[in-house]
């Protein structure tokens, strides 16, 4: 009887070790599989349409009409997001606690594999996304991105009119203008359940994302910090009809801006993506404020924020400078809907 018990125990231990070994192998593959099967976008509250990447000179390049993203094969080199129109470049250097094992290209995403994690970098029309995958409980629960540019000054948590923050971050230049926006932090486990997470702003313009995993978390865990620099496919002054408000600044938003606005609509009383709202408005203002058609800045801003938060589905954001200046509430309330009288 003792021999049978001992034999059963030994068999159980051997099988347990085999299962654990197989689990470790599967876990190490999960990160890449997530990217290959598009599961990252399924987990994301804001699905992303990637820009195609092409391998050139030991780097991966993604190009649109307005920007170019350069992604290195070596994780210790920065990814660079260049704005063709403004002539500015923003570099983003990743810092992980684990060393890179290999680099894989999967579904227009550059994936860096480490022992317990995967980090994907991909481009979308208007910015760049980092996707951090914790493949098992041994994975570090933090990672860092250092931002740099010729005229960068500092990073700050974006705040609303009441001084509250949604966790999003503004990247600012030495003149006090915004260069880019880092969207709201989020993290989800393999079952799609939210995992608590937040950003810390550290020295040298470095952002650390902290992911607070618990024993209930199901791996892999995915986090997805997204950096925006441009927001509109086009913008021009147009005349519509013969009414007194017929002239407008017509802005065609990129898909990611629409998604950010839709995300902001999902929670009451809080304008999520506050940094995206601020940075996108600042860029509209700075680009068009010197036009002879521009007037009533406060009214134009209220119309813009109304479109961003509530009318993001429109084919264009039409801001009409001749409309009277009303409070934000009286700009968004029905039946006004962004068109104050």
Short mmCIF file of C-alpha atoms in Angstrom, two decimals:
data_model
loop_
_atom_site.label_atom_id
_atom_site.label_comp_id
_atom_site.label_asym_id
_atom_site.label_seq_id
_atom_site.Cartn_x
_atom_site.Cartn_y
_atom_site.Cartn_z
CA UNK A 1 0.00 0.00 0.00
CA UNK A 2 2.83 2.38 0.89
CA UNK A 3 4.51 1.63 -2.44
CA UNK A 4 1.29 2.49 -4.28
CA UNK A 5 0.91 5.79 -2.36
CA UNK A 6 4.54 6.72 -2.99
CA UNK A 7 4.20 5.83 -6.66
CA UNK A 8 1.04 7.94 -6.97
CA UNK A 9 2.74 10.89 -5.24
CA UNK A 10 5.75 10.67 -7.53
CA UNK A 11 3.52 10.43 -10.59
CA UNK A 12 1.51 13.44 -9.41
CA UNK A 13 4.67 15.48 -8.85
CA UNK A 14 6.01 14.58 -12.29
CA UNK A 15 2.71 15.46 -13.99
CA UNK A 16 2.51 18.70 -12.01
CA UNK A 17 5.99 19.69 -13.16
CA UNK A 18 5.14 18.87 -16.76
CA UNK A 19 1.97 20.96 -16.57
CA UNK A 20 3.90 23.85 -14.98
CA UNK A 21 6.56 23.62 -17.69
CA UNK A 22 3.92 23.62 -20.40
CA UNK A 23 2.20 26.57 -18.74
CA UNK A 24 5.45 28.52 -18.72
CA UNK A 25 5.98 27.83 -22.41
CA UNK A 26 2.42 28.85 -23.21
CA UNK A 27 2.75 31.98 -21.10
CA UNK A 28 5.88 33.03 -22.96
CA UNK A 29 3.97 32.70 -26.23
CA UNK A 30 0.83 34.48 -25.10
CA UNK A 31 2.14 38.00 -25.69
CA UNK A 32 2.91 37.49 -29.36
CA UNK A 33 -0.28 35.49 -29.89
CA UNK A 34 -2.27 38.40 -28.49
CA UNK A 35 -0.88 40.69 -31.19
CA UNK A 36 -1.15 38.13 -33.98
CA UNK A 37 -4.82 37.41 -33.26
CA UNK A 38 -5.79 41.04 -32.65
CA UNK A 39 -6.82 40.32 -29.07
CA UNK A 40 -5.11 43.49 -27.85
CA UNK A 41 -7.59 45.60 -29.80
CA UNK A 42 -10.47 43.49 -28.52
CA UNK A 43 -9.44 44.32 -24.95
CA UNK A 44 -8.83 47.99 -25.70
CA UNK A 45 -11.60 50.49 -24.88
CA UNK A 46 -10.45 52.36 -28.00
CA UNK A 47 -9.76 49.96 -30.90
CA UNK A 48 -6.93 51.09 -33.15
CA UNK A 49 -6.42 50.92 -36.91
CA UNK A 50 -2.69 50.37 -37.40
CA UNK A 51 -0.63 52.07 -40.06
CA UNK A 52 1.30 49.53 -42.13
CA UNK A 53 4.99 49.18 -41.20
CA UNK A 54 7.91 48.51 -43.53
CA UNK A 55 11.35 47.29 -42.53
CA UNK A 56 14.18 49.62 -43.58
CA UNK A 57 17.81 49.71 -42.38
CA UNK A 58 17.32 47.74 -39.16
CA UNK A 59 14.22 49.77 -38.31
CA UNK A 60 10.50 49.68 -38.97
CA UNK A 61 8.86 52.70 -40.60
CA UNK A 62 5.17 53.68 -40.62
CA UNK A 63 4.15 56.69 -42.71
CA UNK A 64 1.02 58.79 -43.22
CA UNK A 65 0.55 62.12 -45.00
CA UNK A 66 1.11 64.06 -41.77
CA UNK A 67 3.57 61.94 -39.79
CA UNK A 68 6.22 59.24 -39.73
CA UNK A 69 6.93 56.75 -36.96
CA UNK A 70 10.33 55.05 -36.70
CA UNK A 71 10.45 51.94 -34.51
CA UNK A 72 13.85 50.35 -33.75
CA UNK A 73 14.57 46.63 -33.59
CA UNK A 74 16.56 47.21 -30.42
CA UNK A 75 14.34 48.11 -27.47
CA UNK A 76 17.15 50.19 -25.98
CA UNK A 77 16.79 52.70 -28.82
CA UNK A 78 13.91 55.21 -28.90
CA UNK A 79 10.88 55.16 -31.16
CA UNK A 80 10.47 58.51 -32.95
CA UNK A 81 7.21 60.18 -33.93
CA UNK A 82 7.75 62.96 -36.49
CA UNK A 83 5.14 65.55 -37.44
CA UNK A 84 5.73 66.41 -41.09
CA UNK A 85 3.61 69.57 -41.00
CA UNK A 86 5.09 71.08 -37.84
CA UNK A 87 8.60 69.77 -38.45
CA UNK A 88 8.81 68.43 -34.90
CA UNK A 89 9.93 65.04 -33.59
CA UNK A 90 9.09 63.37 -30.30
CA UNK A 91 11.20 60.43 -29.15
CA UNK A 92 9.99 57.77 -26.72
CA UNK A 93 12.49 55.50 -24.98
CA UNK A 94 11.12 52.39 -23.26
CA UNK A 95 12.66 51.09 -20.06
CA UNK A 96 11.75 47.57 -18.89
CA UNK A 97 13.13 45.65 -15.93
CA UNK A 98 13.75 42.62 -18.15
CA UNK A 99 16.20 42.26 -21.03
CA UNK A 100 14.99 41.86 -24.59
CA UNK A 101 15.20 38.35 -26.06
CA UNK A 102 13.97 38.93 -29.60
CA UNK A 103 12.02 41.28 -31.87
CA UNK A 104 9.02 40.09 -33.87
CA UNK A 105 6.82 41.86 -36.40
CA UNK A 106 3.17 40.81 -36.01
CA UNK A 107 0.12 42.48 -37.58
CA UNK A 108 1.94 45.78 -38.22
CA UNK A 109 3.17 45.81 -34.62
CA UNK A 110 6.81 45.56 -33.55
CA UNK A 111 6.90 43.20 -30.55
CA UNK A 112 9.81 43.00 -28.11
CA UNK A 113 9.87 39.71 -26.19
CA UNK A 114 11.43 39.36 -22.73
CA UNK A 115 11.32 36.46 -20.28
CA UNK A 116 7.92 37.29 -18.79
CA UNK A 117 6.59 40.18 -20.86
CA UNK A 118 5.91 41.42 -24.37
CA UNK A 119 5.97 45.04 -25.46
CA UNK A 120 4.35 46.06 -28.73
CA UNK A 121 4.80 49.39 -30.52
CA UNK A 122 2.58 50.37 -33.42
CA UNK A 123 1.55 53.53 -35.22
CA UNK A 124 -1.87 54.95 -35.97
CA UNK A 125 -2.86 58.00 -37.97
CA UNK A 126 -1.91 60.72 -35.50
CA UNK A 127 0.26 59.00 -32.95
CA UNK A 128 1.94 55.96 -31.45
CA UNK A 129 0.86 53.22 -29.07
CA UNK A 130 2.85 51.13 -26.60
CA UNK A 131 1.18 47.88 -25.52
CA UNK A 132 2.62 46.19 -22.45
CA UNK A 133 1.69 42.54 -21.84
CA UNK A 134 2.34 40.90 -18.46
CA UNK A 135 2.37 37.23 -19.43
CA UNK A 136 2.45 35.75 -15.92
CA UNK A 137 2.76 36.68 -12.25
CA UNK A 138 6.55 36.92 -12.53
CA UNK A 139 6.28 39.87 -14.93
CA UNK A 140 7.24 43.33 -13.59
CA UNK A 141 4.12 45.38 -12.85
CA UNK A 142 5.68 48.67 -14.03
CA UNK A 143 7.30 49.99 -17.17
CA UNK A 144 8.62 53.42 -18.18
CA UNK A 145 8.66 55.62 -21.26
CA UNK A 146 11.00 58.63 -21.44
CA UNK A 147 9.86 61.49 -23.71
CA UNK A 148 12.29 63.84 -25.43
CA UNK A 149 12.17 66.62 -28.04
CA UNK A 150 14.29 69.64 -28.95
CA UNK A 151 11.93 72.05 -27.19
CA UNK A 152 10.41 69.83 -24.51
CA UNK A 153 9.96 71.41 -21.10
CA UNK A 154 7.93 69.18 -18.80
CA UNK A 155 5.10 66.69 -18.39
CA UNK A 156 2.00 67.35 -16.30
CA UNK A 157 -1.20 65.60 -15.34
CA UNK A 158 -4.04 67.23 -17.25
CA UNK A 159 -6.72 68.80 -15.04
CA UNK A 160 -10.23 70.01 -15.66
CA UNK A 161 -11.74 73.31 -14.53
CA UNK A 162 -12.22 71.94 -11.01
CA UNK A 163 -8.61 70.79 -10.72
CA UNK A 164 -9.48 67.11 -11.11
CA UNK A 165 -7.41 64.76 -13.26
CA UNK A 166 -8.44 61.73 -15.25
CA UNK A 167 -4.86 60.40 -15.30
CA UNK A 168 -4.02 61.62 -18.81
CA UNK A 169 -0.82 63.63 -19.35
CA UNK A 170 0.17 66.73 -21.33
CA UNK A 171 3.66 66.97 -22.84
CA UNK A 172 4.61 70.65 -22.91
CA UNK A 173 7.26 72.76 -24.65
CA UNK A 174 9.38 75.62 -23.35
CA UNK A 175 6.87 78.21 -24.55
CA UNK A 176 4.13 76.65 -22.45
CA UNK A 177 2.34 75.09 -25.44
CA UNK A 178 1.38 71.44 -25.65
CA UNK A 179 3.43 69.12 -27.87
CA UNK A 180 1.44 65.93 -27.38
CA UNK A 181 -1.01 64.12 -25.12
CA UNK A 182 -0.77 60.77 -23.36
CA UNK A 183 -4.21 59.22 -23.15
CA UNK A 184 -5.88 57.83 -20.03
CA UNK A 185 -4.16 54.76 -18.54
CA UNK A 186 -6.03 51.47 -18.61
CA UNK A 187 -5.27 47.79 -18.05
CA UNK A 188 -7.30 44.61 -18.44
CA UNK A 189 -6.76 40.95 -17.68
CA UNK A 190 -7.39 37.98 -19.96
CA UNK A 191 -11.09 37.97 -19.03
CA UNK A 192 -11.47 41.63 -19.98
CA UNK A 193 -11.75 42.76 -16.36
CA UNK A 194 -10.32 46.17 -15.44
CA UNK A 195 -7.07 46.15 -13.50
CA UNK A 196 -6.20 49.21 -11.43
CA UNK A 197 -3.47 51.30 -13.05
CA UNK A 198 -2.09 54.83 -13.06
CA UNK A 199 0.77 56.98 -14.35
CA UNK A 200 3.60 58.49 -12.33
CA UNK A 201 5.60 61.40 -13.74
CA UNK A 202 9.25 60.95 -12.78
CA UNK A 203 12.46 62.86 -13.47
CA UNK A 204 13.75 63.53 -17.00
CA UNK A 205 10.25 63.60 -18.51
CA UNK A 206 9.69 59.93 -17.77
CA UNK A 207 6.28 58.34 -17.32
CA UNK A 208 5.96 55.15 -15.27
CA UNK A 209 2.80 53.09 -15.61
CA UNK A 210 1.98 51.13 -12.46
CA UNK A 211 -0.33 48.11 -12.79
CA UNK A 212 -1.76 46.92 -9.46
CA UNK A 213 -2.36 43.21 -9.98
CA UNK A 214 -4.18 41.07 -7.40
CA UNK A 215 -4.52 37.35 -6.80
CA UNK A 216 -7.78 37.39 -8.79
CA UNK A 217 -6.11 38.61 -11.98
CA UNK A 218 -6.12 36.20 -14.93
CA UNK A 219 -2.98 36.46 -17.08
CA UNK A 220 -1.96 37.84 -19.47
CA UNK A 221 -2.62 41.43 -18.39
CA UNK A 222 -2.58 44.14 -21.07
CA UNK A 223 -1.90 47.89 -20.68
CA UNK A 224 -1.96 50.35 -23.54
CA UNK A 225 -0.55 53.89 -23.16
CA UNK A 226 -1.23 55.92 -26.32
CA UNK A 227 0.48 59.15 -27.38
CA UNK A 228 -1.28 61.66 -29.68
CA UNK A 229 0.34 64.47 -31.68
CA UNK A 230 -2.05 65.21 -34.58
CA UNK A 231 -5.84 65.03 -34.66
CA UNK A 232 -7.37 66.18 -37.96
CA UNK A 233 -7.23 64.94 -41.52
CA UNK A 234 -8.06 68.43 -42.80
CA UNK A 235 -9.18 71.87 -41.69
CA UNK A 236 -10.42 74.84 -43.73
CA UNK A 237 -12.75 77.81 -43.67
CA UNK A 238 -15.97 77.15 -45.60
CA UNK A 239 -19.27 78.91 -46.33
CA UNK A 240 -22.48 76.92 -46.02
CA UNK A 241 -25.70 78.41 -47.31
CA UNK A 242 -26.73 82.05 -46.74
CA UNK A 243 -27.54 82.15 -43.02
CA UNK A 244 -25.95 84.54 -40.54
CA UNK A 245 -23.73 81.72 -39.23
CA UNK A 246 -22.84 80.36 -42.65
CA UNK A 247 -19.06 80.68 -42.30
CA UNK A 248 -17.34 77.98 -40.28
CA UNK A 249 -14.00 76.39 -39.56
CA UNK A 250 -14.54 72.84 -40.78
CA UNK A 251 -12.31 70.23 -39.11
CA UNK A 252 -12.34 66.58 -40.18
CA UNK A 253 -11.20 64.50 -37.16
CA UNK A 254 -9.04 61.42 -37.41
CA UNK A 255 -10.59 58.15 -36.25
CA UNK A 256 -8.58 58.04 -33.02
CA UNK A 257 -9.85 61.47 -31.95
CA UNK A 258 -13.41 60.29 -32.47
CA UNK A 259 -12.68 57.21 -30.36
CA UNK A 260 -11.21 59.36 -27.60
CA UNK A 261 -14.33 61.51 -27.56
CA UNK A 262 -16.54 58.42 -27.52
CA UNK A 263 -14.47 57.08 -24.61
CA UNK A 264 -15.03 60.37 -22.76
CA UNK A 265 -18.78 59.97 -23.19
CA UNK A 266 -18.76 56.61 -21.40
CA UNK A 267 -18.56 58.02 -17.88
CA UNK A 268 -20.82 60.75 -16.46
CA UNK A 269 -19.59 64.08 -15.11
CA UNK A 270 -15.98 63.46 -16.14
CA UNK A 271 -14.34 64.51 -19.39
CA UNK A 272 -12.04 61.60 -19.96
CA UNK A 273 -9.08 62.10 -22.27
CA UNK A 274 -8.77 65.57 -20.83
CA UNK A 275 -5.23 65.84 -22.20
CA UNK A 276 -6.40 64.91 -25.70
CA UNK A 277 -9.19 67.48 -25.52
CA UNK A 278 -6.77 70.21 -24.41
CA UNK A 279 -3.95 69.37 -26.80
CA UNK A 280 -6.24 69.06 -29.82
CA UNK A 281 -7.94 72.38 -29.03
CA UNK A 282 -4.59 74.11 -28.47
CA UNK A 283 -3.43 72.98 -31.90
CA UNK A 284 -6.62 74.18 -33.56
CA UNK A 285 -6.31 77.56 -31.84
CA UNK A 286 -2.63 78.05 -32.66
CA UNK A 287 -3.08 77.08 -36.29
CA UNK A 288 -6.16 79.17 -37.12
CA UNK A 289 -6.26 82.03 -34.59
CA UNK A 290 -4.58 84.52 -36.96
CA UNK A 291 -7.17 84.07 -39.68
CA UNK A 292 -9.31 87.11 -40.50
CA UNK A 293 -12.34 84.88 -39.91
CA UNK A 294 -11.38 83.95 -36.34
CA UNK A 295 -13.27 85.66 -33.51
CA UNK A 296 -14.94 84.94 -30.17
CA UNK A 297 -12.34 82.47 -28.97
CA UNK A 298 -14.33 81.44 -25.88
CA UNK A 299 -17.35 80.62 -28.00
CA UNK A 300 -15.24 78.71 -30.52
CA UNK A 301 -13.64 76.69 -27.72
CA UNK A 302 -17.04 75.83 -26.21
CA UNK A 303 -18.26 74.67 -29.62
CA UNK A 304 -15.12 72.57 -30.07
CA UNK A 305 -15.38 70.89 -26.66
CA UNK A 306 -19.04 70.17 -27.34
CA UNK A 307 -18.15 68.42 -30.58
CA UNK A 308 -15.30 66.51 -28.93
CA UNK A 309 -17.48 65.23 -26.07
CA UNK A 310 -20.90 64.81 -27.63
CA UNK A 311 -20.83 65.24 -31.44
CA UNK A 312 -17.74 63.14 -32.21
CA UNK A 313 -19.70 61.13 -34.77
CA UNK A 314 -20.20 64.08 -37.14
CA UNK A 315 -18.33 63.98 -40.43
CA UNK A 316 -16.75 67.34 -39.50
CA UNK A 317 -16.54 69.65 -36.50
CA UNK A 318 -17.92 72.93 -37.87
CA UNK A 319 -17.05 75.84 -35.55
CA UNK A 320 -18.94 79.01 -36.37
CA UNK A 321 -17.24 82.22 -35.16
CA UNK A 322 -20.29 84.45 -35.61
CA UNK A 323 -22.39 82.53 -33.11
CA UNK A 324 -22.96 84.26 -29.76
CA UNK A 325 -20.78 83.32 -26.81
CA UNK A 326 -22.72 81.26 -24.28
CA UNK A 327 -21.66 79.24 -21.25
CA UNK A 328 -20.48 75.71 -21.91
CA UNK A 329 -23.73 74.35 -20.48
CA UNK A 330 -25.77 76.54 -22.80
CA UNK A 331 -23.60 75.41 -25.71
CA UNK A 332 -24.16 71.69 -25.16
CA UNK A 333 -27.73 71.55 -23.82
CA UNK A 334 -30.63 70.44 -26.00
CA UNK A 335 -31.93 71.67 -28.36
CA UNK A 336 -28.75 73.73 -28.94
CA UNK A 337 -26.32 70.80 -29.39
CA UNK A 338 -23.10 72.77 -30.04
CA UNK A 339 -24.89 75.55 -31.99
CA UNK A 340 -25.63 78.33 -29.45
CA UNK A 341 -28.16 81.01 -30.32
#
